[in-house]
XYZ file of C-alpha atoms in Angstrom:
556
model
C -71.618 26.641 4.372
C -68.626 27.849 2.381
C -69.589 28.775 -1.141
C -66.247 29.569 -2.771
C -64.202 26.952 -4.592
C -61.796 25.321 -2.165
C -58.365 23.815 -2.805
C -57.763 21.034 -0.312
C -54.944 18.521 0.255
C -55.922 15.505 2.371
C -53.914 12.567 3.705
C -54.615 9.379 5.625
C -51.989 7.942 7.962
C -49.443 5.761 6.216
C -49.875 1.983 6.574
C -46.693 0.262 7.698
C -45.105 -1.862 4.988
C -44.532 -4.969 7.117
C -47.997 -6.510 6.875
C -51.398 -6.549 5.161
C -54.259 -4.089 5.634
C -56.970 -5.168 8.100
C -60.450 -3.848 8.885
C -59.146 -1.657 11.710
C -56.999 0.161 9.150
C -59.926 0.433 6.734
C -61.942 2.503 9.212
C -59.604 5.434 8.639
C -59.254 5.103 4.872
C -63.021 4.820 4.432
C -63.624 7.805 6.724
C -61.144 9.926 4.769
C -62.411 8.770 1.394
C -66.004 9.695 2.261
C -64.928 13.223 3.189
C -62.776 13.555 0.067
C -65.542 12.303 -2.230
C -67.993 14.719 -0.599
C -65.652 17.646 -1.309
C -65.278 16.591 -4.940
C -69.048 16.152 -5.271
C -69.381 19.799 -4.175
C -67.019 20.825 -6.976
C -64.001 21.553 -4.775
C -60.453 20.583 -5.716
C -59.644 17.877 -3.194
C -56.402 15.920 -3.615
C -56.065 12.702 -1.609
C -52.560 11.317 -0.969
C -51.042 8.452 0.974
C -47.999 6.174 0.904
C -46.533 3.054 2.406
C -44.473 3.775 5.537
C -41.443 1.789 4.436
C -38.594 2.540 6.879
C -37.455 1.353 10.284
C -35.994 -1.565 12.185
C -39.055 -3.882 11.917
C -38.876 -3.750 8.091
C -35.160 -4.463 8.173
C -35.583 -7.416 10.550
C -38.535 -8.902 8.650
C -36.666 -8.672 5.334
C -33.671 -10.400 6.903
C -35.927 -13.129 8.316
C -37.485 -13.713 4.865
C -34.098 -13.683 3.157
C -34.896 -10.718 0.892
C -33.721 -7.136 0.566
C -35.941 -4.551 2.311
C -36.617 -2.918 -1.075
C -38.103 -6.177 -2.397
C -40.239 -6.627 0.722
C -41.727 -3.118 0.622
C -42.312 -3.263 -3.153
C -44.343 -6.460 -2.820
C -46.305 -5.136 0.155
C -47.123 -1.893 -1.646
C -48.704 -3.800 -4.533
C -50.915 -5.696 -2.049
C -51.863 -2.534 -0.168
C -52.770 -0.629 -3.323
C -54.957 -3.492 -4.565
C -56.832 -3.628 -1.261
C -57.444 0.126 -1.335
C -58.583 0.050 -4.966
C -61.037 -2.758 -4.244
C -62.415 -0.864 -1.237
C -63.043 2.079 -3.604
C -60.517 4.349 -1.850
C -59.905 7.173 -4.331
C -56.266 8.169 -3.814
C -54.862 10.638 -6.334
C -51.340 9.569 -5.409
C -50.188 6.518 -3.476
C -46.428 6.513 -2.996
C -43.720 5.164 -0.669
C -41.625 6.881 1.982
C -38.650 5.082 0.415
C -38.638 7.427 -2.582
C -36.419 10.144 -4.021
C -39.134 12.744 -3.446
C -39.227 11.828 0.236
C -35.438 11.781 0.546
C -35.171 15.260 -0.983
C -37.949 16.747 1.142
C -36.660 15.095 4.347
C -33.203 16.515 3.742
C -34.665 19.935 2.858
C -36.694 20.110 6.076
C -33.827 18.769 8.201
C -31.304 21.208 6.700
C -33.649 24.145 7.247
C -34.195 23.084 10.863
C -30.441 22.685 11.397
C -29.602 26.038 9.823
C -32.220 27.727 12.025
C -30.625 26.214 15.136
C -33.437 23.770 15.911
C -31.210 20.643 15.839
C -28.793 19.659 18.581
C -26.689 16.581 19.401
C -25.926 14.760 22.602
C -24.605 11.404 23.723
C -27.155 8.945 25.120
C -27.064 5.394 26.436
C -29.082 2.731 24.642
C -29.644 -0.994 24.721
C -27.244 -2.718 22.339
C -27.371 -6.275 21.012
C -23.745 -7.358 20.865
C -24.511 -10.526 18.881
C -26.442 -8.633 16.176
C -24.170 -5.535 16.346
C -27.101 -3.135 16.554
C -28.893 -0.785 18.904
C -32.340 -2.012 19.890
C -35.582 -0.015 19.620
C -37.737 -0.176 22.744
C -40.119 -2.696 21.160
C -37.242 -5.057 20.422
C -36.449 -5.496 24.111
C -38.576 -7.629 26.439
C -38.368 -8.359 30.122
C -40.048 -8.060 33.491
C -42.108 -4.926 34.235
C -40.285 -2.822 36.855
C -43.627 -1.848 38.450
C -45.734 -5.026 38.621
C -43.112 -7.684 37.723
C -45.174 -9.143 34.856
C -42.950 -11.171 32.515
C -42.563 -10.739 28.761
C -43.267 -6.988 28.556
C -41.878 -4.558 25.970
C -39.112 -2.101 26.744
C -41.343 0.983 26.833
C -44.626 -0.060 28.482
C -46.396 -2.835 30.357
C -49.587 -4.301 28.915
C -50.550 -5.713 32.318
C -50.450 -2.592 34.530
C -50.156 0.175 31.911
C -46.912 1.570 33.302
C -44.480 3.381 30.991
C -40.744 3.394 31.642
C -37.308 3.552 30.065
C -35.894 0.292 28.637
C -33.018 0.523 31.137
C -35.562 0.039 33.970
C -36.797 -3.301 32.591
C -35.855 -6.294 34.769
C -34.039 -9.237 33.153
C -34.122 -7.654 29.669
C -33.468 -9.721 26.540
C -33.153 -8.830 22.869
C -36.186 -9.979 20.879
C -33.862 -10.585 17.917
C -31.092 -12.719 19.434
C -32.431 -13.641 22.890
C -29.241 -12.318 24.519
C -29.032 -9.774 27.335
C -28.495 -6.309 25.844
C -25.651 -4.060 26.938
C -25.887 -0.330 27.623
C -23.796 1.513 25.060
C -23.235 5.207 24.351
C -24.004 6.852 21.016
C -24.326 10.397 19.726
C -27.873 11.248 18.642
C -29.542 14.161 16.874
C -32.459 15.925 18.540
C -35.151 18.303 17.315
C -35.688 21.075 19.889
C -39.444 20.665 20.236
C -39.446 22.655 23.470
C -38.591 25.824 21.497
C -41.971 25.596 19.738
C -44.295 25.581 22.749
C -45.614 29.115 22.189
C -46.089 28.473 18.478
C -47.864 25.149 19.105
C -50.235 26.616 21.694
C -51.184 29.301 19.159
C -51.527 26.763 16.309
C -53.810 24.581 18.430
C -56.104 27.565 19.116
C -56.354 28.400 15.403
C -56.751 24.820 14.125
C -60.050 22.976 13.957
C -59.067 20.342 16.510
C -61.643 18.281 18.366
C -61.896 19.196 22.098
C -60.784 15.674 23.053
C -57.599 16.138 21.006
C -56.963 19.553 22.571
C -57.325 18.015 26.053
C -54.808 15.298 25.166
C -52.329 17.892 23.913
C -52.786 19.899 27.112
C -51.614 16.865 29.110
C -48.343 16.848 27.155
C -47.855 20.587 27.640
C -48.447 20.164 31.381
C -45.721 17.501 31.553
C -43.415 19.702 29.461
C -42.282 19.301 25.859
C -39.018 17.406 25.529
C -36.513 17.441 22.695
C -37.203 14.665 20.184
C -34.608 12.076 19.178
C -34.725 12.053 15.362
C -31.741 9.780 14.665
C -31.018 6.059 14.672
C -27.730 4.191 14.343
C -26.727 1.819 11.556
C -27.788 -0.812 10.681
C -31.115 0.836 9.871
C -33.373 0.859 6.814
C -34.029 4.509 6.044
C -32.379 7.727 4.849
C -28.905 8.632 6.053
C -28.723 12.031 7.751
C -26.738 14.556 5.684
C -23.140 14.979 6.944
C -23.648 12.238 9.561
C -22.300 8.901 8.264
C -23.870 5.887 9.970
C -26.763 7.962 11.344
C -30.266 7.656 9.897
C -33.464 9.651 10.168
C -35.846 8.025 12.651
C -38.846 6.648 10.744
C -41.194 9.141 12.402
C -39.254 12.061 10.948
C -39.631 11.053 7.302
C -43.042 9.324 7.591
C -45.220 12.484 7.739
C -42.978 14.124 5.157
C -44.175 11.210 3.005
C -47.529 13.021 2.675
C -45.782 15.897 0.926
C -43.620 13.498 -1.107
C -46.694 11.707 -2.456
C -48.167 15.081 -3.365
C -44.892 16.192 -4.978
C -44.896 13.089 -7.166
C -48.433 13.937 -8.288
C -47.603 17.605 -8.955
C -44.643 16.564 -11.111
C -47.031 14.622 -13.350
C -49.825 17.216 -13.565
C -49.791 20.776 -14.882
C -52.856 21.850 -12.896
C -51.293 21.360 -9.449
C -48.693 23.667 -7.917
C -46.706 22.093 -5.071
C -45.709 25.441 -3.587
C -49.310 26.670 -3.520
C -50.165 23.892 -1.040
C -46.931 23.904 1.006
C -45.883 27.538 1.447
C -47.163 29.657 4.367
C -49.945 32.167 3.738
C -51.698 30.387 0.860
C -55.485 30.004 0.555
C -55.208 26.213 0.314
C -56.210 23.792 3.068
C -54.316 20.792 4.496
C -55.938 18.030 6.561
C -54.496 14.853 8.068
C -56.838 12.008 9.075
C -55.192 9.839 11.754
C -55.875 7.406 14.586
C -55.922 8.777 18.125
C -52.779 6.796 18.975
C -50.557 9.027 16.795
C -51.863 12.463 17.804
C -48.533 13.147 19.542
C -46.574 12.961 16.296
C -49.102 14.813 14.135
C -50.201 17.630 16.441
C -46.864 18.404 18.127
C -43.801 17.234 16.165
C -45.235 17.636 12.671
C -46.536 21.243 12.854
C -43.400 22.270 14.761
C -41.142 20.710 12.113
C -43.080 22.424 9.324
C -43.034 25.807 11.057
C -39.319 25.486 11.813
C -38.670 24.714 8.123
C -40.833 27.688 7.004
C -43.552 25.508 5.447
C -47.312 25.787 5.945
C -48.834 23.940 8.894
C -51.967 21.738 8.784
C -55.393 23.373 8.808
C -56.386 20.576 11.188
C -55.414 17.103 12.351
C -58.560 14.954 12.395
C -58.325 12.002 14.769
C -60.657 9.006 15.108
C -61.008 6.115 17.546
C -60.180 2.441 17.169
C -62.309 -0.374 15.780
C -63.721 -3.044 18.042
C -65.595 -6.081 16.710
C -68.643 -7.482 18.509
C -67.809 -5.231 21.445
C -64.285 -6.546 21.939
C -60.768 -5.946 20.724
C -60.202 -7.633 17.355
C -59.221 -11.250 17.953
C -57.433 -13.674 15.654
C -58.664 -16.696 17.596
C -62.311 -15.572 17.318
C -61.905 -14.748 13.626
C -62.683 -11.052 14.203
C -59.209 -9.875 13.195
C -60.271 -9.689 9.562
C -57.869 -8.748 6.791
C -59.156 -6.402 4.094
C -58.581 -9.066 1.447
C -60.491 -11.699 3.449
C -63.447 -9.331 3.724
C -63.324 -8.614 -0.020
C -63.276 -12.335 -0.786
C -66.718 -12.659 0.799
C -68.534 -9.312 0.890
C -69.192 -6.120 -1.078
C -66.949 -3.231 0.084
C -69.905 -0.832 0.022
C -71.577 -2.741 2.859
C -68.674 -1.879 5.164
C -68.375 1.674 3.834
C -72.015 2.273 4.740
C -71.807 0.603 8.150
C -68.755 2.655 9.129
C -70.448 5.833 7.867
C -73.525 5.020 9.961
C -71.287 4.819 13.054
C -68.739 7.596 12.501
C -68.806 11.003 14.171
C -66.166 13.695 14.422
C -64.815 12.547 17.805
C -62.267 9.973 18.920
C -64.654 7.425 20.407
C -64.056 3.830 19.349
C -66.353 2.324 16.697
C -67.857 -1.127 17.155
C -68.505 -3.439 14.217
C -71.207 -5.829 15.395
C -71.667 -8.439 12.684
C -75.327 -9.136 13.494
C -76.126 -5.417 13.468
C -74.028 -5.036 10.304
C -76.187 -7.543 8.406
C -79.479 -6.123 9.699
C -78.599 -2.470 9.122
C -77.243 -2.863 5.601
C -80.156 -5.048 4.539
C -82.776 -2.797 6.141
C -81.343 0.565 5.087
C -79.721 0.049 1.715
C -81.722 -2.821 0.269
C -84.997 -2.511 2.157
C -85.280 1.280 1.988
C -83.115 2.971 -0.653
C -82.843 0.440 -3.484
C -86.394 -0.682 -2.820
C -87.721 2.724 -3.941
C -86.194 2.305 -7.387
C -87.279 -1.310 -7.787
C -90.880 -0.470 -6.743
C -91.225 2.307 -9.336
C -89.004 1.252 -12.236
C -91.109 -1.704 -13.376
C -94.158 0.468 -14.062
C -92.135 3.049 -16.031
C -90.290 0.323 -17.964
C -93.350 -1.762 -18.854
C -96.256 0.662 -19.119
C -94.653 3.884 -20.281
C -91.820 2.746 -22.593
C -89.194 3.897 -20.021
C -90.470 7.501 -20.119
C -90.823 9.627 -16.985
C -93.794 11.989 -16.592
C -93.486 15.645 -17.662
C -94.415 17.038 -14.214
C -94.110 16.067 -10.561
C -97.386 15.411 -8.735
C -96.032 16.786 -5.437
C -93.367 19.482 -5.952
C -93.420 20.315 -2.228
C -92.223 16.801 -1.339
C -89.408 17.051 -3.858
C -88.459 20.425 -2.362
C -88.349 18.790 1.077
C -85.769 16.316 -0.257
C -83.810 18.979 -2.147
C -83.652 21.400 0.779
C -82.295 18.638 3.042
C -79.038 19.118 1.138
C -77.943 21.881 3.513
C -78.250 19.727 6.635
C -76.676 16.696 4.956
C -73.845 18.802 3.514
C -73.095 20.289 6.935
C -72.961 16.807 8.470
C -70.552 15.572 5.777
C -68.389 18.672 6.106
C -68.109 18.228 9.884
C -67.394 14.492 9.514
C -70.652 13.714 11.334
C -71.332 10.905 8.897
C -73.702 9.049 11.222
C -75.917 12.146 11.327
C -75.851 12.390 7.529
C -76.887 8.726 7.243
C -79.761 9.251 9.719
C -81.018 12.230 7.709
C -80.813 10.276 4.440
C -82.580 7.218 5.855
C -85.340 9.417 7.273
C -85.875 10.716 3.748
C -85.880 7.132 2.436
C -88.642 6.311 4.924
C -90.552 9.342 3.684
C -90.204 8.209 0.039
C -91.386 4.679 0.834
C -94.299 6.115 2.808
C -95.297 8.187 -0.236
C -95.307 5.096 -2.484
C -97.164 3.021 0.144
C -99.881 5.663 0.397
C -100.298 6.076 -3.386
C -100.225 2.301 -4.113
C -99.428 2.284 -7.864
C -99.845 -1.524 -7.896
C -103.490 -1.074 -6.855
C -104.068 1.706 -9.388
C -102.692 -0.590 -12.107
C -105.791 -2.762 -11.674
C -108.106 0.174 -12.369
C -108.944 1.755 -15.709
C -107.837 5.276 -16.595
C -105.165 5.570 -13.894
C -102.164 5.429 -16.226
C -101.313 9.105 -15.846
C -101.445 8.837 -12.041
C -99.211 5.752 -12.032
C -96.634 7.422 -14.269
C -96.646 10.543 -12.065
C -96.323 8.590 -8.790
C -93.452 6.459 -10.101
C -91.719 9.499 -11.610
C -91.981 11.111 -8.192
C -90.568 8.004 -6.514
C -87.611 7.789 -8.902
C -86.805 11.461 -8.391
C -86.759 10.932 -4.634
C -84.520 7.896 -5.173
C -82.199 10.057 -7.292
C -81.860 12.507 -4.375
C -80.960 9.675 -2.001
C -78.440 8.098 -4.381
C -76.744 11.460 -4.843
C -76.602 12.117 -1.084
C -75.092 8.660 -0.561
C -72.514 9.000 -3.344
C -69.542 9.831 -1.037
C -70.255 6.625 0.891
C -71.526 4.397 -1.921
C -69.819 5.566 -5.133
C -70.550 2.342 -7.003
C -74.249 2.375 -6.103
C -74.436 6.035 -7.198
C -72.760 5.153 -10.482
C -75.264 2.349 -11.133
C -78.147 4.642 -10.175
C -76.982 7.298 -12.653
C -76.701 4.655 -15.387
C -80.199 3.351 -14.574
C -81.605 6.892 -14.731
C -79.639 7.535 -17.970
C -77.933 10.664 -16.606
C -74.346 11.872 -16.272
C -72.505 11.073 -12.999
C -74.135 13.009 -10.186
C -73.068 16.511 -9.144
C -74.377 18.140 -5.971
C -76.361 20.856 -7.747
C -78.163 18.309 -9.967
C -81.004 18.352 -7.453
C -81.961 21.900 -8.452
C -84.044 20.367 -11.238
C -86.011 17.096 -11.129
C -85.749 14.502 -13.900
C -88.829 14.912 -16.110
C -89.936 13.732 -19.546
C -86.741 11.723 -19.931
C -86.091 8.049 -20.535
C -84.620 5.638 -18.015
C -83.032 2.268 -18.741
C -84.299 -1.189 -17.835
C -83.990 -1.692 -14.086
C -81.413 -4.168 -12.790
C -80.902 -4.927 -9.083
C -78.611 -2.212 -7.688
C -77.578 -4.027 -4.513
C -78.315 -7.423 -2.998
C -78.884 -8.419 0.604
C -76.063 -9.635 2.825
C -76.483 -13.333 3.499
C -75.394 -14.161 7.078
C -73.567 -17.273 5.841
C -71.197 -14.969 3.896
C -70.248 -13.220 7.150
C -69.773 -16.572 8.880
C -67.568 -17.757 6.009
C -65.451 -14.606 6.359
C -65.020 -15.224 10.097
C -64.073 -18.864 9.469
C -61.587 -17.788 6.790
C -60.041 -15.313 9.232
C -59.514 -18.124 11.719
C -57.939 -20.183 8.954
C -55.699 -17.253 7.976
C -54.463 -17.083 11.554
C -53.788 -20.831 11.639
C -51.823 -20.540 8.390
C -49.898 -17.534 9.743
C -48.860 -19.453 12.835
C -47.853 -22.625 11.025
């Protein structure tokens, strides 16, 4: 394990500002937040940034459809997103928007550096054009018949039926999704980033970065095909930043979106004296930079992004950490089945820490998909958190509260058992560090079983019926509460609210990792209150029903 103080900048992928956050999104934000909270618990400086991804044609079209300006649409959506994240206990230090002055300045800085270094070129291309709407059409705004299998109603870039990918010009009987008219092919000058010039650099960066083998294999496929120059411009009308010295041309949303990570950090640095923007963004610093993303956007984050940064003489990521998708009850999330659950719908019915724990119990460092099985969700949370962890405190607290005026014993009856719990910190820390959260949860629950076994064997409730056993009862329950304290501390990155309540119950300051060096002895606790309640299955059913209702309302 690293012992020195670390300075880390972490981001999650930016949610798009055209819709609400759902449980599939929350997988990533919870995963990132657990890792961030672990780093802070260890005493490291760990800054967590994110932003709404606010540019692009879909935002422009949706705003037009709703009869509002894009700025009004993204402002309203950002408020909703931030509230969802706050209520899910996601601990961002800075949550910003890509439609910001900081992002405009940084996007122009990076672009100008790339241009001056000769990494930008222009060429004329042909694109689908909607004559009625007077605009060029992104691939996803064209539909037609798949050129491979002839399936109707497929997007302009890929077929959902046979999986084929193709150019929009190959689509049969194409129509504009916006106007329903047949698009024309029209020429336009576009700006390209010469990604192919960075192949040697990228191969070297991949070797040095802590990328998962599955991610490396995916990148190898793209190298084998050959890196192509990347179109970074879009024609007006477009909601985004205009390219310097190129009237009517705008940065493609995927150019300024990752720069939004740095913009959110810049906004934070401008408001705090203890953070130096350059120290985290210049090459050769001792700081670390990590991006948590879904496996579907590896291409942008592990090829374009590091190449752009290197070409602009800025530091590159220490690693890009990709995860899989979320399935529900073994299937793709479904609106008709009520398993496409919005974050707000979940929060209306259930405690966010239930989901944080369930995801943690499933998450590893790879890119395998995670399944949320509602029946398993109820059983696991109730068995592990309520039946094992919280149960330890409730079994011991009553004796200390009632018989010993809230006072813990002056010594531990079994120091070796406490040492077993304390020394588990190395294994648990390593699992957290490596994002093997499921392994960390297994280790912690094994300790919880051990603590409950200790209490079962000592039976303080039986001793309470015998004379002269007061000292033994106080010692056993003090032991139990110290073991509970270890567990609550280990779970703090996952269950920050439970850890906070546990610290209040034990009448101690918020937990720090090295607190376990000394047990709590001869100190007073507070009156015990339930720290977490069981999930009632009818709450889950109500959430599913509400999700079906949400879908019906959306479609009406």
